[in-house]
Coordinates of C-alpha atoms and ligand atoms in Angstrom, one line a residue:
M139 CA 9.7 -6.6 -6.0
R140 CA 9.5 -7.8 -2.4
T141 CA 11.2 -6.0 0.4
D142 CA 11.4 -7.9 3.7
R143 CA 12.7 -4.9 5.7
P144 CA 11.2 -4.2 9.1
D145 CA 8.9 -1.2 9.2
T146 CA 10.4 2.2 9.8
A147 CA 8.3 3.6 12.6
T148 CA 10.2 6.5 14.0
P149 CA 8.1 9.5 15.1
S150 CA 9.0 12.3 12.7
P151 CA 8.8 15.8 14.1
G152 CA 7.7 17.4 10.8
R153 CA 4.4 15.4 10.8
S154 CA 1.2 16.3 12.6
T155 CA 1.9 14.6 15.9
T156 CA -0.5 17.1 17.6
G157 CA -3.0 17.8 14.9
T158 CA -5.6 16.1 12.9
A159 CA -5.1 13.9 9.8
V160 CA -7.8 13.1 7.4
A161 CA -7.5 10.3 4.9
V162 CA -9.6 8.9 2.1
A163 CA -9.5 5.3 0.8
H164 CA -11.6 3.2 -1.6
P165 CA -12.8 -0.4 -1.4
N166 CA -11.3 -3.1 -3.5
V167 CA -12.8 -6.2 -5.0
A168 CA -10.6 -9.3 -5.1
L169 CA -10.3 -11.3 -8.3
I170 CA -8.2 -13.8 -6.5
K171 CA -9.7 -14.0 -3.0
Y172 CA -8.2 -13.8 0.4
W173 CA -10.0 -16.4 2.5
G174 CA -8.4 -17.9 5.6
K175 CA -5.7 -16.7 8.1
R176 CA -2.7 -18.7 9.2
D177 CA -2.1 -16.2 12.0
E178 CA -5.2 -14.4 13.4
Q179 CA -3.3 -12.0 15.6
L180 CA -1.0 -10.7 12.9
V181 CA -3.6 -11.2 10.1
L182 CA -1.4 -13.4 8.0
P183 CA -3.3 -15.2 5.2
W184 CA -2.8 -18.7 3.9
T185 CA -2.8 -17.5 0.3
D186 CA -1.8 -14.5 -1.9
S187 CA -4.7 -12.4 -3.3
L188 CA -5.2 -9.9 -6.0
S189 CA -7.7 -7.1 -6.3
M190 CA -8.9 -4.0 -8.1
T191 CA -9.4 -0.8 -6.1
L192 CA -12.7 0.9 -7.1
D193 CA -13.4 4.5 -7.8
I194 CA -16.7 4.5 -5.9
F195 CA -17.7 4.2 -2.3
P196 CA -14.9 6.1 -0.6
T197 CA -14.4 6.1 3.2
T198 CA -13.1 9.4 4.8
T199 CA -11.6 9.1 8.2
S200 CA -10.2 11.7 10.5
V201 CA -8.0 11.1 13.5
R202 CA -7.4 13.8 16.1
L203 CA -5.2 13.3 19.1
A204 CA -6.9 14.4 22.3
A205 CA -5.6 15.2 25.8
G206 CA -5.1 12.3 28.2
D207 CA -4.6 8.6 27.7
G208 CA -8.2 7.4 28.3
D209 CA -10.4 5.5 25.8
D210 CA -10.5 6.5 22.2
T211 CA -13.7 8.0 20.9
V212 CA -14.9 6.5 17.6
T213 CA -17.8 7.7 15.5
L214 CA -18.9 5.7 12.4
D215 CA -21.3 7.4 10.0
G216 CA -22.3 9.9 12.7
A217 CA -23.1 7.4 15.4
P218 CA -20.9 6.3 18.3
A219 CA -19.2 3.0 17.4
E220 CA -19.9 0.1 19.7
G221 CA -19.3 -3.6 20.1
E222 CA -16.9 -5.4 17.8
A223 CA -16.4 -2.4 15.5
L224 CA -15.3 -0.2 18.4
R225 CA -13.1 -3.0 19.8
R226 CA -11.3 -3.4 16.4
V227 CA -10.7 0.3 15.9
R228 CA -9.3 0.6 19.5
A229 CA -7.1 -2.4 19.1
F230 CA -5.7 -0.9 15.9
L231 CA -5.1 2.5 17.5
A232 CA -3.3 0.7 20.4
L233 CA -0.9 -0.8 17.8
V234 CA -0.2 2.6 16.3
R235 CA 0.4 4.1 19.8
D236 CA 2.8 1.3 20.6
R237 CA 4.8 2.1 17.5
S238 CA 4.8 5.8 18.0
G239 CA 5.5 6.0 21.7
I240 CA 2.7 8.6 22.0
R241 CA 0.2 7.6 24.6
R242 CA -2.5 10.2 23.9
R243 CA -6.0 8.9 23.0
A244 CA -7.6 9.5 19.7
V245 CA -10.9 10.9 18.4
V246 CA -11.8 9.1 15.2
E247 CA -14.6 10.0 12.8
S248 CA -15.2 7.9 9.8
V249 CA -17.8 8.3 7.0
N250 CA -18.4 5.4 4.7
T251 CA -20.3 5.7 1.5
A252 CA -20.9 2.0 0.8
P253 CA -23.4 -0.2 2.6
T254 CA -21.5 -1.4 5.7
G255 CA -21.1 -5.1 6.3
A256 CA -22.6 -6.3 3.1
G257 CA -19.5 -7.8 1.6
L258 CA -18.6 -4.6 -0.2
A259 CA -15.3 -4.3 1.4
S260 CA -16.1 -1.3 3.6
S261 CA -13.6 -2.8 6.1
A262 CA -10.9 -2.5 3.4
S263 CA -11.5 1.2 2.7
G264 CA -12.1 1.8 6.4
F265 CA -8.9 0.4 7.7
A266 CA -6.8 1.7 4.8
A267 CA -8.1 5.3 5.6
L268 CA -7.7 4.7 9.4
A269 CA -4.1 3.4 8.9
L270 CA -3.0 6.5 7.0
A271 CA -4.9 9.0 9.2
A272 CA -3.7 7.4 12.4
A273 CA -0.1 6.9 11.3
T274 CA 0.0 10.5 10.3
A275 CA -1.7 11.9 13.4
Y276 CA 0.7 9.8 15.6
G277 CA 3.8 10.9 13.6
L278 CA 4.8 7.6 12.1
D279 CA 6.7 8.0 8.9
L280 CA 5.6 4.9 6.9
D281 CA 6.3 4.2 3.2
A282 CA 3.5 2.5 1.2
T283 CA 4.7 -1.0 2.0
A284 CA 4.8 -0.3 5.7
L285 CA 1.4 1.3 5.5
S286 CA 0.0 -1.7 3.7
R287 CA 1.4 -4.0 6.5
L288 CA -0.2 -1.7 9.1
A289 CA -3.6 -1.6 7.3
R290 CA -3.5 -5.4 7.1
R291 CA -3.6 -5.6 10.9
G292 CA -7.0 -3.8 10.9
S293 CA -8.6 -5.9 8.1
G294 CA -6.6 -8.2 5.8
S295 CA -8.2 -6.8 2.6
A296 CA -7.2 -3.2 3.7
A297 CA -3.6 -4.0 2.8
R298 CA -4.6 -3.9 -0.9
S299 CA -6.7 -0.6 -0.6
V300 CA -3.5 1.3 0.1
F301 CA -2.9 1.1 -3.6
G302 CA -4.9 2.2 -6.6
G303 CA -5.6 0.1 -9.6
F304 CA -4.7 -3.6 -9.2
A305 CA -2.7 -4.8 -6.2
V306 CA -1.4 -8.2 -5.1
W307 CA -1.2 -9.0 -1.4
H308 CA 1.6 -11.4 -0.6
A309 CA 0.7 -14.0 2.0
G310 CA 4.3 -13.8 3.2
T311 CA 6.9 -16.4 4.1
A312 CA 6.5 -18.7 7.0
T313 CA 9.6 -17.3 8.7
G314 CA 9.1 -13.7 7.6
T315 CA 5.8 -13.3 9.5
D316 CA 4.7 -9.6 9.7
E317 CA 7.3 -8.0 7.4
S318 CA 6.8 -10.4 4.5
S319 CA 3.1 -9.9 4.1
Y320 CA 2.0 -6.7 2.4
A321 CA 0.4 -5.6 -0.9
E322 CA 2.0 -3.9 -3.9
P323 CA 0.7 -2.6 -7.2
V324 CA 0.4 -4.9 -10.2
P325 CA 1.1 -3.6 -13.7
V326 CA -1.8 -4.0 -16.1
R327 CA -1.9 -3.5 -19.8
K328 CA -3.8 -0.4 -20.7
E329 CA -6.0 -2.2 -23.3
L330 CA -7.7 -4.1 -20.4
D331 CA -9.9 -1.0 -19.7
P332 CA -12.0 -2.9 -17.1
A333 CA -15.2 -2.0 -15.2
L334 CA -16.9 -3.7 -12.3
V335 CA -20.6 -3.5 -12.3
V336 CA -21.6 -3.8 -8.6
A337 CA -25.1 -5.3 -8.1
V338 CA -26.2 -4.7 -4.5
V339 CA -29.0 -7.2 -4.0
D340 CA -29.0 -6.8 -0.2
A341 CA -27.4 -3.9 1.6
G342 CA -28.1 -5.3 5.1
P343 CA -25.3 -6.4 7.4
K344 CA -24.1 -10.0 7.0
A345 CA -25.2 -12.7 9.4
V346 CA -21.7 -14.2 9.8
S347 CA -18.6 -11.9 9.9
S348 CA -15.9 -12.8 7.4
R349 CA -13.5 -13.3 10.3
A350 CA -15.7 -16.1 11.8
A351 CA -16.6 -17.5 8.4
M352 CA -13.0 -17.8 7.4
R353 CA -12.0 -19.6 10.6
R354 CA -14.8 -22.1 10.2
T355 CA -14.0 -22.7 6.5
V356 CA -10.3 -23.3 7.3
D357 CA -11.0 -25.5 10.3
T358 CA -13.8 -27.6 8.9
S359 CA -14.1 -27.5 5.2
P360 CA -12.7 -30.5 3.3
L361 CA -12.5 -28.3 0.2
Y362 CA -10.4 -25.5 1.7
R363 CA -7.0 -27.0 1.0
S364 CA -7.7 -27.7 -2.6
W365 CA -9.2 -24.3 -3.1
A366 CA -6.1 -22.7 -1.5
A367 CA -3.8 -24.8 -3.8
S368 CA -5.7 -23.9 -7.0
S369 CA -5.8 -20.2 -5.9
G370 CA -2.0 -20.1 -6.2
A371 CA -2.2 -21.4 -9.7
D372 CA -5.1 -19.0 -10.5
L373 CA -2.9 -16.0 -9.3
V374 CA -0.1 -16.9 -11.7
D375 CA -2.6 -17.2 -14.6
L376 CA -4.4 -14.0 -13.6
R377 CA -1.2 -12.0 -13.5
A378 CA -0.2 -13.2 -17.0
A379 CA -3.7 -12.3 -18.3
L380 CA -3.6 -8.8 -16.8
A381 CA -0.2 -8.2 -18.3
R382 CA -1.4 -9.1 -21.8
G383 CA -4.7 -7.2 -21.3
D384 CA -6.8 -10.3 -21.8
L385 CA -10.2 -9.4 -20.2
E386 CA -11.9 -12.8 -21.0
A387 CA -9.1 -14.7 -19.3
V388 CA -9.0 -12.3 -16.3
G389 CA -12.8 -12.8 -16.0
E390 CA -12.7 -16.6 -16.3
I391 CA -10.0 -16.9 -13.7
A392 CA -11.7 -14.5 -11.3
E393 CA -15.0 -16.3 -11.6
R394 CA -13.7 -19.7 -11.0
N395 CA -11.6 -18.5 -8.0
A396 CA -14.8 -16.9 -6.4
F397 CA -16.9 -20.0 -7.1
G398 CA -14.2 -22.2 -5.6
M399 CA -14.1 -20.0 -2.4
H400 CA -17.9 -20.2 -2.0
A401 CA -17.8 -24.0 -2.6
A402 CA -15.2 -24.3 0.2
M403 CA -17.5 -22.2 2.4
L404 CA -20.5 -24.3 1.5
A405 CA -18.6 -27.5 2.5
A406 CA -17.8 -26.0 5.9
R407 CA -19.5 -27.5 9.0
P408 CA -22.0 -25.9 9.4
A409 CA -22.1 -24.4 5.9
V410 CA -21.3 -20.7 5.4
R411 CA -23.8 -19.5 2.8
Y412 CA -23.7 -15.9 1.7
L413 CA -25.3 -16.3 -1.7
S414 CA -29.0 -15.8 -2.0
P415 CA -31.7 -16.5 -4.7
A416 CA -31.1 -12.9 -5.9
T417 CA -27.4 -13.7 -6.3
F418 CA -28.3 -16.6 -8.6
T419 CA -30.7 -14.4 -10.6
V420 CA -27.9 -12.0 -11.3
L421 CA -25.5 -14.9 -12.1
D422 CA -28.0 -16.2 -14.7
S423 CA -28.1 -12.7 -16.3
V424 CA -24.3 -12.8 -16.5
L425 CA -24.4 -16.2 -18.2
R426 CA -26.9 -14.8 -20.7
L427 CA -24.8 -11.8 -21.5
R428 CA -21.9 -14.2 -22.2
R429 CA -24.0 -16.4 -24.4
E430 CA -25.0 -13.3 -26.4
G431 CA -21.3 -12.4 -26.8
T432 CA -20.6 -9.8 -24.1
A433 CA -17.5 -10.6 -21.9
A434 CA -19.0 -10.5 -18.4
F435 CA -17.8 -12.5 -15.4
A436 CA -19.0 -12.6 -11.8
T437 CA -17.3 -12.5 -8.4
M438 CA -18.9 -12.5 -4.9
D439 CA -17.5 -11.9 -1.5
A440 CA -18.8 -12.4 2.1
G441 CA -22.3 -11.4 1.1
P442 CA -24.9 -11.9 -1.6
N443 CA -23.9 -9.0 -3.8
V444 CA -22.4 -9.7 -7.3
K445 CA -19.6 -7.7 -8.9
V446 CA -19.5 -8.2 -12.7
L447 CA -16.2 -7.7 -14.5
C448 CA -16.6 -6.4 -18.0
R449 CA -15.0 -4.0 -20.5
R450 CA -15.7 -0.3 -19.6
A451 CA -17.4 0.1 -23.0
D452 CA -19.9 -2.7 -22.1
A453 CA -20.6 -1.6 -18.5
G454 CA -23.8 0.3 -19.3
R455 CA -25.3 -2.7 -21.2
V456 CA -24.2 -5.1 -18.4
A457 CA -25.8 -2.8 -15.8
E458 CA -29.0 -2.7 -17.7
A459 CA -29.1 -6.5 -18.1
V460 CA -28.6 -6.9 -14.4
R461 CA -31.3 -4.4 -13.5
A462 CA -33.7 -6.0 -15.9
A463 CA -33.0 -9.5 -14.3
E464 CA -33.2 -8.4 -10.6
A465 CA -35.4 -5.4 -10.2
G466 CA -34.5 -5.0 -6.6
A467 CA -30.8 -4.6 -7.2
Q468 CA -29.1 -1.3 -6.9
V469 CA -26.5 -1.2 -9.6
H470 CA -23.3 0.9 -9.6
I471 CA -20.6 1.1 -12.2
A472 CA -17.0 1.3 -11.0
G473 CA -13.6 1.7 -12.7
P474 CA -10.1 1.3 -11.2
G475 CA -9.8 3.8 -8.4
P476 CA -7.0 5.6 -6.5
G477 CA -4.9 4.5 -3.6
V478 CA -5.3 5.9 -0.1
R479 CA -4.3 9.6 0.3
L480 CA -4.3 12.4 2.9
L481 CA -6.7 15.3 2.6
D482 CA -5.4 18.7 3.6
E483 CA -1.8 17.4 3.6
D484 CA -0.3 20.6 4.9
R485 CA -2.2 20.7 8.1
Ligands
PMV1264 O1 -10.6 -8.2 5.1 P1 -11.8 -9.0 5.4 O2 -11.6 -9.7 6.7 O3 -13.1 -8.2 5.4 O4 -12.0 -10.2 4.4 C1 -12.5 -10.0 3.1 C2 -12.5 -11.3 2.4 C3 -13.2 -11.2 1.0 O5 -13.7 -10.0 0.7 C4 -14.3 -12.2 1.0 C5 -12.2 -11.6 -0.1 C6 -11.2 -10.6 -0.4 O6 -10.1 -11.0 -0.8 O7 -11.4 -9.4 -0.3

């Protein structure tokens, strides 16, 4: 159900407008990708996307209002944030302050358990946790839809990490702008029982940010429009496959959508290439598993790491096959995880 209401953003006296709010959120992996914005300022995408929130790699973020209206203090994994990361968090907090009417500066501390910047969606868990912690600390009373819209402004994929399990992020209507673009949960048949085997082949930061890479793909890739059109059809097929619990179909659709996105990137000028030789080694092991009868399907984001969708019962075997193929890979098994939530809610 889509609700195109404006956000309710009235400060509510019962909330912790003077205290600290702590929120935890998990990353998500898109089965239908978000790649390309039609509005960079509002973070409105060209296409709908659909993801699974993971039960590993949580981010925990606290926001404390401090005296005065100077610069916000931001600590990421124990070190002061700087550069683009600091700028993005401050811009996000400015948005929250504008809505709340409270001018006080914030002290933010965020601890991330996934390798940052390696295409493992740490920006999704990071901005989903920051959205809830900041909204609570500044006394905004947001429902899940409004929270998803707010998280979207920090990082598009964060709109989906507001929700647990599977979530679809609506690109929104051309005239509806901000209000019409938010994520919501997607019902999935229980029998699907999926796992994502995450093969980290390189945990270093990416050379090109997803923001810059998206812009370049949209502006210069002759394949972008055709990928975006086929992605819409993929979403319809994927939703139907999720509803009937058809893991093979879910995997096939997710894999073709990801390859299409990377093909569009490779056709950009100059090419955006995130995939490495180790990526292809893991992809070969996925193909082998499939030939041997195991339902296993790959998806990759803005980095060389591979996430393999399979049945939960097969996850151990899939992880072993990936490890055997690519000795340097760190392999993690994830299931569907929870949506964003506050810790110490009564503080
Ligand atoms: O939210 P961003 O700007 O980090 O973009 C993420 C884009 C992909 O991870 C590549 C795809 C997706 O839908 O998550």
